[in-house]
Short mmCIF file of C-alpha atoms and ligand atoms in Angstrom, two decimals:
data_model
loop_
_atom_site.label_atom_id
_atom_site.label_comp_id
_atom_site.label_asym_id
_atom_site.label_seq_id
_atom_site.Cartn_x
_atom_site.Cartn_y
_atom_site.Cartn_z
CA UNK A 1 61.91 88.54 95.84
CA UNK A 2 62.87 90.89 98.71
CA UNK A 3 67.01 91.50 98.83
CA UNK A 4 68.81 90.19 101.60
CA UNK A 5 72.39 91.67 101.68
CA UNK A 6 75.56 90.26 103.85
CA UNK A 7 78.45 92.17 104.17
CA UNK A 8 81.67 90.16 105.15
CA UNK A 9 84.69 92.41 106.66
CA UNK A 10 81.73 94.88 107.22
CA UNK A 11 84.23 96.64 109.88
CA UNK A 12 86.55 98.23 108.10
CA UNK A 13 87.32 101.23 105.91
CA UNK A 14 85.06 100.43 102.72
CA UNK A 15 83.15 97.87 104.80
CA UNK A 16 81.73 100.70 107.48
CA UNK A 17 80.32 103.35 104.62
CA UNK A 18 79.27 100.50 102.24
CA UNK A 19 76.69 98.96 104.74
CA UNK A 20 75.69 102.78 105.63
CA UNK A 21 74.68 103.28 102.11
CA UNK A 22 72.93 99.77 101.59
CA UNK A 23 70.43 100.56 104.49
CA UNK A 24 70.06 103.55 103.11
CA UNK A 25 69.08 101.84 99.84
CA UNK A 26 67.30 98.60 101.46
CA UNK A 27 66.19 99.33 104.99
CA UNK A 28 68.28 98.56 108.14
CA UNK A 29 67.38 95.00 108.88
CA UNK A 30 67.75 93.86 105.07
CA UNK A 31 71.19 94.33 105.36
CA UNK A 32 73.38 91.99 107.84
CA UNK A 33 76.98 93.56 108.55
CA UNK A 34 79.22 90.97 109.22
CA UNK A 35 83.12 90.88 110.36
CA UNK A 36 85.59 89.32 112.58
CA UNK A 37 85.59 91.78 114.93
CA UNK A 38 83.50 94.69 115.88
CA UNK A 39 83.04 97.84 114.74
CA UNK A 40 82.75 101.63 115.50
CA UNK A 41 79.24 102.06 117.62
CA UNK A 42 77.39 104.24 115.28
CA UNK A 43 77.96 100.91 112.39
CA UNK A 44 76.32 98.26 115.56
CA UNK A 45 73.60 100.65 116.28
CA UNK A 46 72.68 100.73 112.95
CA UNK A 47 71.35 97.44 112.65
CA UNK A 48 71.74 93.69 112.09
CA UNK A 49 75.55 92.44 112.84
CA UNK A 50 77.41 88.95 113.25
CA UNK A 51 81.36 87.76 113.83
CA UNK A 52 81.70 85.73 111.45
CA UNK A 53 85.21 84.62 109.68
CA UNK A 54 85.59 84.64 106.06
CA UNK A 55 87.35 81.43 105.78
CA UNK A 56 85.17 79.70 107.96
CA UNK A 57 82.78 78.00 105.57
CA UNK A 58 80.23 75.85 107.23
CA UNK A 59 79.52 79.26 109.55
CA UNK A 60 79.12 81.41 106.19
CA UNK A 61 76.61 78.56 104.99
CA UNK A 62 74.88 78.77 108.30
CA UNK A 63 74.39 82.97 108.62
CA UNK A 64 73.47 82.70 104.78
CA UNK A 65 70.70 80.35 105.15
CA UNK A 66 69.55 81.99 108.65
CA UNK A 67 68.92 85.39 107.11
CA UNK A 68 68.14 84.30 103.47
CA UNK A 69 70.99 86.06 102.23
CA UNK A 70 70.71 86.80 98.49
CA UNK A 71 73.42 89.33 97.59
CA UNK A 72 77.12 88.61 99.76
CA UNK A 73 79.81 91.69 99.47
CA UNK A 74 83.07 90.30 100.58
CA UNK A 75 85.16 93.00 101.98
CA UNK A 76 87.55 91.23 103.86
CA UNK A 77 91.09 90.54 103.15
CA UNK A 78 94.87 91.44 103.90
CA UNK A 79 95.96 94.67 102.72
CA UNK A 80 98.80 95.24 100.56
CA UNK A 81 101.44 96.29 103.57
CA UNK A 82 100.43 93.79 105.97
CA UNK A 83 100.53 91.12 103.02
CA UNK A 84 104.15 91.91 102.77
CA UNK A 85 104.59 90.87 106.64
CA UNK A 86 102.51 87.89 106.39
CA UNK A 87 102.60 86.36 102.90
CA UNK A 88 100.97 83.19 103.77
CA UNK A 89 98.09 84.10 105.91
CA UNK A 90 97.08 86.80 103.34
CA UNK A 91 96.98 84.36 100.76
CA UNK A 92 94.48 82.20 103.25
CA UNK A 93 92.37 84.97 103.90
CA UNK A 94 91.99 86.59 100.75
CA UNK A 95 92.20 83.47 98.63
CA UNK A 96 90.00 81.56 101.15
CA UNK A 97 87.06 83.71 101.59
CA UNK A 98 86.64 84.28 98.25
CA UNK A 99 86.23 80.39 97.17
CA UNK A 100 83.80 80.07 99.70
CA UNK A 101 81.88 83.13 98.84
CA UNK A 102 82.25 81.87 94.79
CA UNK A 103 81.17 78.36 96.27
CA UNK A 104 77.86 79.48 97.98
CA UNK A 105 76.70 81.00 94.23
CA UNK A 106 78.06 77.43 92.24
CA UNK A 107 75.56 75.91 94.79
CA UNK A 108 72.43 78.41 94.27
CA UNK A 109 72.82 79.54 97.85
CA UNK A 110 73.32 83.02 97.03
CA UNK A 111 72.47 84.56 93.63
CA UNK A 112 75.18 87.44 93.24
CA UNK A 113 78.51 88.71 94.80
CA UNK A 114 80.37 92.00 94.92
CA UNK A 115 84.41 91.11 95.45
CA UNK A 116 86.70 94.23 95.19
CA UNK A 117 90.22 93.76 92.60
CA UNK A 118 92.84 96.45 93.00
CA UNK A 119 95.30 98.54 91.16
CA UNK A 120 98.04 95.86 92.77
CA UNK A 121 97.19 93.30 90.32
CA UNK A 122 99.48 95.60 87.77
CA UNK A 123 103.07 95.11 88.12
CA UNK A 124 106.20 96.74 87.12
CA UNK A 125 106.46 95.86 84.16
CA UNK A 126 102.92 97.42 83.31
CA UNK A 127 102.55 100.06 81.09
CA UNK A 128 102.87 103.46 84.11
CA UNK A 129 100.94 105.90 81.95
CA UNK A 130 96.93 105.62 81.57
CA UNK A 131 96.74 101.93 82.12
CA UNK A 132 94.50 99.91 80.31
CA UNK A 133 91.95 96.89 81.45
CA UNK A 134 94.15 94.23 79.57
CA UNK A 135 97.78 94.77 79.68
CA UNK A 136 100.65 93.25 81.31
CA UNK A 137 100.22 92.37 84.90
CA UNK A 138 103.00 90.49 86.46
CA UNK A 139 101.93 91.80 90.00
CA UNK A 140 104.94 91.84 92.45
CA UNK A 141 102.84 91.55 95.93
CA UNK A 142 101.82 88.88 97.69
CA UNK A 143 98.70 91.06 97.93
CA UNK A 144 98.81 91.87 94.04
CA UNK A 145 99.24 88.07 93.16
CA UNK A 146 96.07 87.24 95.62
CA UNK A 147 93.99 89.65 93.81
CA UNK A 148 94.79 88.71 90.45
CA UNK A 149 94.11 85.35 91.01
CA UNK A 150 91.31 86.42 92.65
CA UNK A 151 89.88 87.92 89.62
CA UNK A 152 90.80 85.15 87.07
CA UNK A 153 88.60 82.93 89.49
CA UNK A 154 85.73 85.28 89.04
CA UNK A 155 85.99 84.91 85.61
CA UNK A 156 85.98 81.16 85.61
CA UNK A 157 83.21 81.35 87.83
CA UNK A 158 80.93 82.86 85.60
CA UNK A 159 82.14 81.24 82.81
CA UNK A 160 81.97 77.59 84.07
CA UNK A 161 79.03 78.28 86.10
CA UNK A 162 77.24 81.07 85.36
CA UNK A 163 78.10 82.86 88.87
CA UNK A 164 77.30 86.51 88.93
CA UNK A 165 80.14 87.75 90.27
CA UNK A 166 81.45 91.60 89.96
CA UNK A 167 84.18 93.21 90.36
CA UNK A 168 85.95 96.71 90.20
CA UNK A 169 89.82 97.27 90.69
CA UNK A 170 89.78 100.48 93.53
CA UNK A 171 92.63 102.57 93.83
CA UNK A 172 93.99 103.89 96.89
CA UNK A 173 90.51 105.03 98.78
CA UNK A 174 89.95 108.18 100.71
CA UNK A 175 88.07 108.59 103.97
CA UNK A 176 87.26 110.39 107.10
CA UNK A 177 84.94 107.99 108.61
CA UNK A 178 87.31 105.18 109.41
CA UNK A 179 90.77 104.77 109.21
CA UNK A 180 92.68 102.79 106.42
CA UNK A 181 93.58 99.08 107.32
CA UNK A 182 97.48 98.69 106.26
CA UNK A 183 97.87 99.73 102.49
CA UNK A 184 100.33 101.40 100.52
CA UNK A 185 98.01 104.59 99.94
CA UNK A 186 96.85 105.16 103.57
CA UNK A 187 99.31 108.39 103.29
CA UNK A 188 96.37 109.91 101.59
CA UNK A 189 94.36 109.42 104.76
CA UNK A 190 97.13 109.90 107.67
CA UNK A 191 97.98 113.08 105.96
CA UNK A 192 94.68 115.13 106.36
CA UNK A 193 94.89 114.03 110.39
CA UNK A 194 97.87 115.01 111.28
CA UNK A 195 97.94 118.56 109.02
CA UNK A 196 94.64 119.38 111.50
CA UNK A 197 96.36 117.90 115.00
CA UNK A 198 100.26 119.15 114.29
CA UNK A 199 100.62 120.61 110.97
CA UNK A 200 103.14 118.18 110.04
CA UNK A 201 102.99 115.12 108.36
CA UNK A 202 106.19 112.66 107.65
CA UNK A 203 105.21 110.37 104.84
CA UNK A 204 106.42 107.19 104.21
CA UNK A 205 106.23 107.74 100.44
CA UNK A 206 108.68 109.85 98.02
CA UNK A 207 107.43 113.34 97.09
CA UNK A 208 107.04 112.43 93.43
CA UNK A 209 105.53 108.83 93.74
CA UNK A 210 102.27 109.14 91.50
CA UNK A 211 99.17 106.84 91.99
CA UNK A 212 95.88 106.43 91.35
CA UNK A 213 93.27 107.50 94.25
CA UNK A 214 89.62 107.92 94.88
CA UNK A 215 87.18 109.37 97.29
CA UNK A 216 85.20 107.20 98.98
CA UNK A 217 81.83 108.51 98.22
CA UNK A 218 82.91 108.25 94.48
CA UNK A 219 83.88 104.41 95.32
CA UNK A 220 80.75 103.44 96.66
CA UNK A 221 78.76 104.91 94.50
CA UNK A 222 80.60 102.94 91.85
CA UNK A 223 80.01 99.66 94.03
CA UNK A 224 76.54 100.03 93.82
CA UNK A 225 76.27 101.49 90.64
CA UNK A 226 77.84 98.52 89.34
CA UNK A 227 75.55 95.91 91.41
CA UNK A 228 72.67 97.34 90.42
CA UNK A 229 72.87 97.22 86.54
CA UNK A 230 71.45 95.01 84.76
CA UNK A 231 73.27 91.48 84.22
CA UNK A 232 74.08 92.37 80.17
CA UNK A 233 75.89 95.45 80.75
CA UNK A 234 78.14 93.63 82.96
CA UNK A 235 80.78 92.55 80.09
CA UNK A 236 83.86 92.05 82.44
CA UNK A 237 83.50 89.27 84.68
CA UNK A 238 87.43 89.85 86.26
CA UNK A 239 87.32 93.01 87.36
CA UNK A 240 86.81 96.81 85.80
CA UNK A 241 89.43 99.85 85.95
CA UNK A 242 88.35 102.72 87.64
CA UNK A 243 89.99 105.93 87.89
CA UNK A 244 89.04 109.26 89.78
CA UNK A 245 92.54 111.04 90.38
CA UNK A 246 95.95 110.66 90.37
CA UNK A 247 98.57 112.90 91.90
CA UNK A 248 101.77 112.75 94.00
CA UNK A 249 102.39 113.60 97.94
CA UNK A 250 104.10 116.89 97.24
CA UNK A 251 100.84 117.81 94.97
CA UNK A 252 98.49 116.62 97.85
CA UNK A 253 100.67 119.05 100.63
CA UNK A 254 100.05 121.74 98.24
CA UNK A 255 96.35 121.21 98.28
CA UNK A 256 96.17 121.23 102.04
CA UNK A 257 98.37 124.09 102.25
CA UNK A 258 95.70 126.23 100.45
CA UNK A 259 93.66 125.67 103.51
CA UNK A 260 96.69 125.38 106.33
CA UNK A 261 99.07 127.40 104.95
CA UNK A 262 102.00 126.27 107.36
CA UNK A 263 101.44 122.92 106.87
CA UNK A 264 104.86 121.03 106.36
CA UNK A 265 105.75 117.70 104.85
CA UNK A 266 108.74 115.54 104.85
CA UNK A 267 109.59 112.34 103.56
CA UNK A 268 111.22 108.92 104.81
CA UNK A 269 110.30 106.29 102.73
CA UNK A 270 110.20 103.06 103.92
CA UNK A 271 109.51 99.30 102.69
CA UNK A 272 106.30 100.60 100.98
CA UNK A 273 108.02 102.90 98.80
CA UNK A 274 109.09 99.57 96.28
CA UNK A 275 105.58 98.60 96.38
CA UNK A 276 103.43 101.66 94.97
CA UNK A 277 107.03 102.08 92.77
CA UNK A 278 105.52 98.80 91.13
CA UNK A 279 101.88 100.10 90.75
CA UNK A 280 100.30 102.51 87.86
CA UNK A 281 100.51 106.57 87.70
CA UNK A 282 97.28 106.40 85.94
CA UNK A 283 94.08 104.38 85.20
CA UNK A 284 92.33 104.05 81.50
CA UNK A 285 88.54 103.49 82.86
CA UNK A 286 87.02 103.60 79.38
CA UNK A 287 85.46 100.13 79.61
CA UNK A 288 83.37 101.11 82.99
CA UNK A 289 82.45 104.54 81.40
CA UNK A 290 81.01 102.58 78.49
CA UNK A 291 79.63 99.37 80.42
CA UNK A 292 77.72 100.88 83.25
CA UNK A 293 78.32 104.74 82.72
CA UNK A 294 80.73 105.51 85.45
CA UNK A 295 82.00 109.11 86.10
CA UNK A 296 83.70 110.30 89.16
CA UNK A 297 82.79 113.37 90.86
CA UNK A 298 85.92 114.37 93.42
CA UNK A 299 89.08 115.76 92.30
CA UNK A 300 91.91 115.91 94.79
CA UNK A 301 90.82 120.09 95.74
CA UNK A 302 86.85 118.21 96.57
CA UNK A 303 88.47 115.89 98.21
CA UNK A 304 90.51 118.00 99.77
CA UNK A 305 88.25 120.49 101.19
CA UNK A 306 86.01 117.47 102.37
CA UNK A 307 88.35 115.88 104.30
CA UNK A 308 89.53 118.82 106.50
CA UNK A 309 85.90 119.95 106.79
CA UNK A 310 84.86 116.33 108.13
CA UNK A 311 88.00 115.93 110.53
CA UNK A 312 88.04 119.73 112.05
CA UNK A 313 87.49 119.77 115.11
N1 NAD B 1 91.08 100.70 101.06
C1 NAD B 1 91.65 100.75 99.88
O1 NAD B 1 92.31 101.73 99.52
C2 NAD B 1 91.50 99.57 98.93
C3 NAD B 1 92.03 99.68 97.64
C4 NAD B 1 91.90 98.61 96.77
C5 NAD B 1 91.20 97.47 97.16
N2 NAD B 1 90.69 97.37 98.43
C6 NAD B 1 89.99 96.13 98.79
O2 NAD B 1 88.73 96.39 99.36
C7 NAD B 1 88.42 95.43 100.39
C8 NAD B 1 88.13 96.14 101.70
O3 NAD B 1 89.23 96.95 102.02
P1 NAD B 1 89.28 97.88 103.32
O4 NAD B 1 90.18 99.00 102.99
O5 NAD B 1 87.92 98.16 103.81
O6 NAD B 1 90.05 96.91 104.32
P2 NAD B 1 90.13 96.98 105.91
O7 NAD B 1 91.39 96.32 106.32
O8 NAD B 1 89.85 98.36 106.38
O9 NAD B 1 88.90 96.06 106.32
C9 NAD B 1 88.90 94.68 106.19
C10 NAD B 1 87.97 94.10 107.24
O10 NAD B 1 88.01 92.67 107.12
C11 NAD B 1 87.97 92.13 108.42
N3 NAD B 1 88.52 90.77 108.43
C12 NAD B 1 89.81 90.37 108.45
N4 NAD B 1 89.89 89.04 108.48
C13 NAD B 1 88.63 88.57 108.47
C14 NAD B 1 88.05 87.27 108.49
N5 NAD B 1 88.81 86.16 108.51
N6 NAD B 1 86.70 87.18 108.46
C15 NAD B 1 85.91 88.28 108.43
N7 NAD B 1 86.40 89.53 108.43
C16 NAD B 1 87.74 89.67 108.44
C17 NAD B 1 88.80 93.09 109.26
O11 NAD B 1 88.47 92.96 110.65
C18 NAD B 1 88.39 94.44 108.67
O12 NAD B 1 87.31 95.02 109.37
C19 NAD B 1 89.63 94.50 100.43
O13 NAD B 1 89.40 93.39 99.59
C20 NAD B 1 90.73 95.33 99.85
O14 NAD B 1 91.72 94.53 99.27
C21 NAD B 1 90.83 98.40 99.31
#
């Protein structure tokens, strides 16, 4: 049977480049992109597109059975920094949506889901160093507590019921094509814009915070990677590590210096300072290496290079 894919939150920074690739892969009108809102005009010339809200499920049901969905990525959801603001309605929307989406597979509607985890479902009392897939969480966000019981769902989903649900825990994502949507790594984005317009950039991070990051094209690929292997080598039904690079601030200045030499940086930390202060350094991703054969391709100098090449004027 022909692949019908929906893409929920299909607007925003992973949402935009995911359906890009999947039309690639499928063809343009196989793939419906979805959101509350709409996005940039090269993503609603590019093919099918619907508002739709997450939480809303009888108008999920409805889209689902209009375009024979078969395959539902759910990419919507409150962001770590914005969680912190408003603790309840993140728990709504992220909890929500992804009991409906879970629901529509329980009741054969759709046959398999893509749901993204996060580094925030580690806490501080997890082990800083090379964290592992199973270790102490304790997650100290409202946005880390939605995701971790986001992925122990998943797992009783496809225990219970045989959903095939998967899962991979990003770290802080890095892209030119849209801009982040209220995280605790968007730094890692803001930075590269304003070394190119003023050569300055105050972050709102210490210089010698360390976290895990990842360029986007290295997250997609993962995503699809992932969705497309067979159902066997799938052996974590929560949510896989995934690692790519991990550095500080001050080491990410340095890197754009080597291309804008009088680039400065200076630091004011503010309220999401405690937050990555709870998250890991580092990210053990043996389990997706061995599962599905993941290997990332950009460093932070790649990443680097292909962020002020994309942005330049
Ligand atoms: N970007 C990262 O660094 C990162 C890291 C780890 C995990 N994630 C996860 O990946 C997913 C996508 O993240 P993103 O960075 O693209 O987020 P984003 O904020 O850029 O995009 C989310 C999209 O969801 C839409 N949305 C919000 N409420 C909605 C609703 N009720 N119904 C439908 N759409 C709605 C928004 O309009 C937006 O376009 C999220 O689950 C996020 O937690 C992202």
């Amino acid at each position: 049977m022909e692949k019908s894919i929906l893409i929920i939150g299909a607007c925003g920074q992973i949402g935009t480049e995911l359906t890009f690739a999947l039309r690639t892969m499928h063809g343009n009108e196989s793939v419906i992109a979805s959101d509350i809102r709409e996005g940039n005009e090269s993503l609603m010339d590019s093919g099918p597109f619907e508002i739709l809200d997450a939480t809303d499920y009888d108008a999920l049901e409805e889209v689902v059975a209009y375009y024979e969905i078969t395959e539902v990525y759910l990419m919507a959801a409150m962001l770590s920094a914005t969680a912190e603001k408003f603790p309840m309605r993140a728990w709504n929307l992220n909890m929500n949506s992804l009991f409906n989406v879970l629901n529509l597979a329980k009741e054969k509607k759709i046959d398999k889901i893509f749901w993204p985890s996060s580094i925030a479902v580690f806490g501080p009392n997890t082990p800083k160093e090379n964290t592992s897939q199973s270790t102490i969480m304790e997650p100290s966000t409202v946005y880390g507590i939605s995701k971790q019981s986001g992925e122990r769902w998943c797992d009783y989903y496809h225990n219970k019921y045989g959903v095939d649900v998967r899962s991979i825990r990003y770290p802080g994502l890095i892209s030119w094509k849209t801009m982040p949507g209220g995280g605790t790594t968007d730094y890692a984005v803001e930075i590269y814009h304003k070394a190119l317009s003023e050569k300055a950039y105050t972050c709102f991070l210490k210089e010698d915070t360390e976290l895990p990051m990842m360029f986007m094209d290295d997250a997609i690929k993962a995503t699809l990677q992932l969705m497309e292997t067979d159902t066997e080598n799938v052996k974590v039904r929560s949510s896989y590590n995934l690692s790519a690079m991990n550095f500080t601030p001050s080491q990410m200045a340095e890197s754009i210096q080597k291309h804008i030499p009088d680039f400065k940086i200076s630091y004011e930390p503010d309220f999401r300072q405690a937050i990555a202060n709870s998250w890991p350094a580092s990210i053990d991703d043996r389990e997706a290496r061995q599962d599905w054969n993941w290997q990332a391709e950009f460093d932070l100098e790649k990443t680097t290079k292909e962020m002020l090449g994309n942005l330049a004027p």
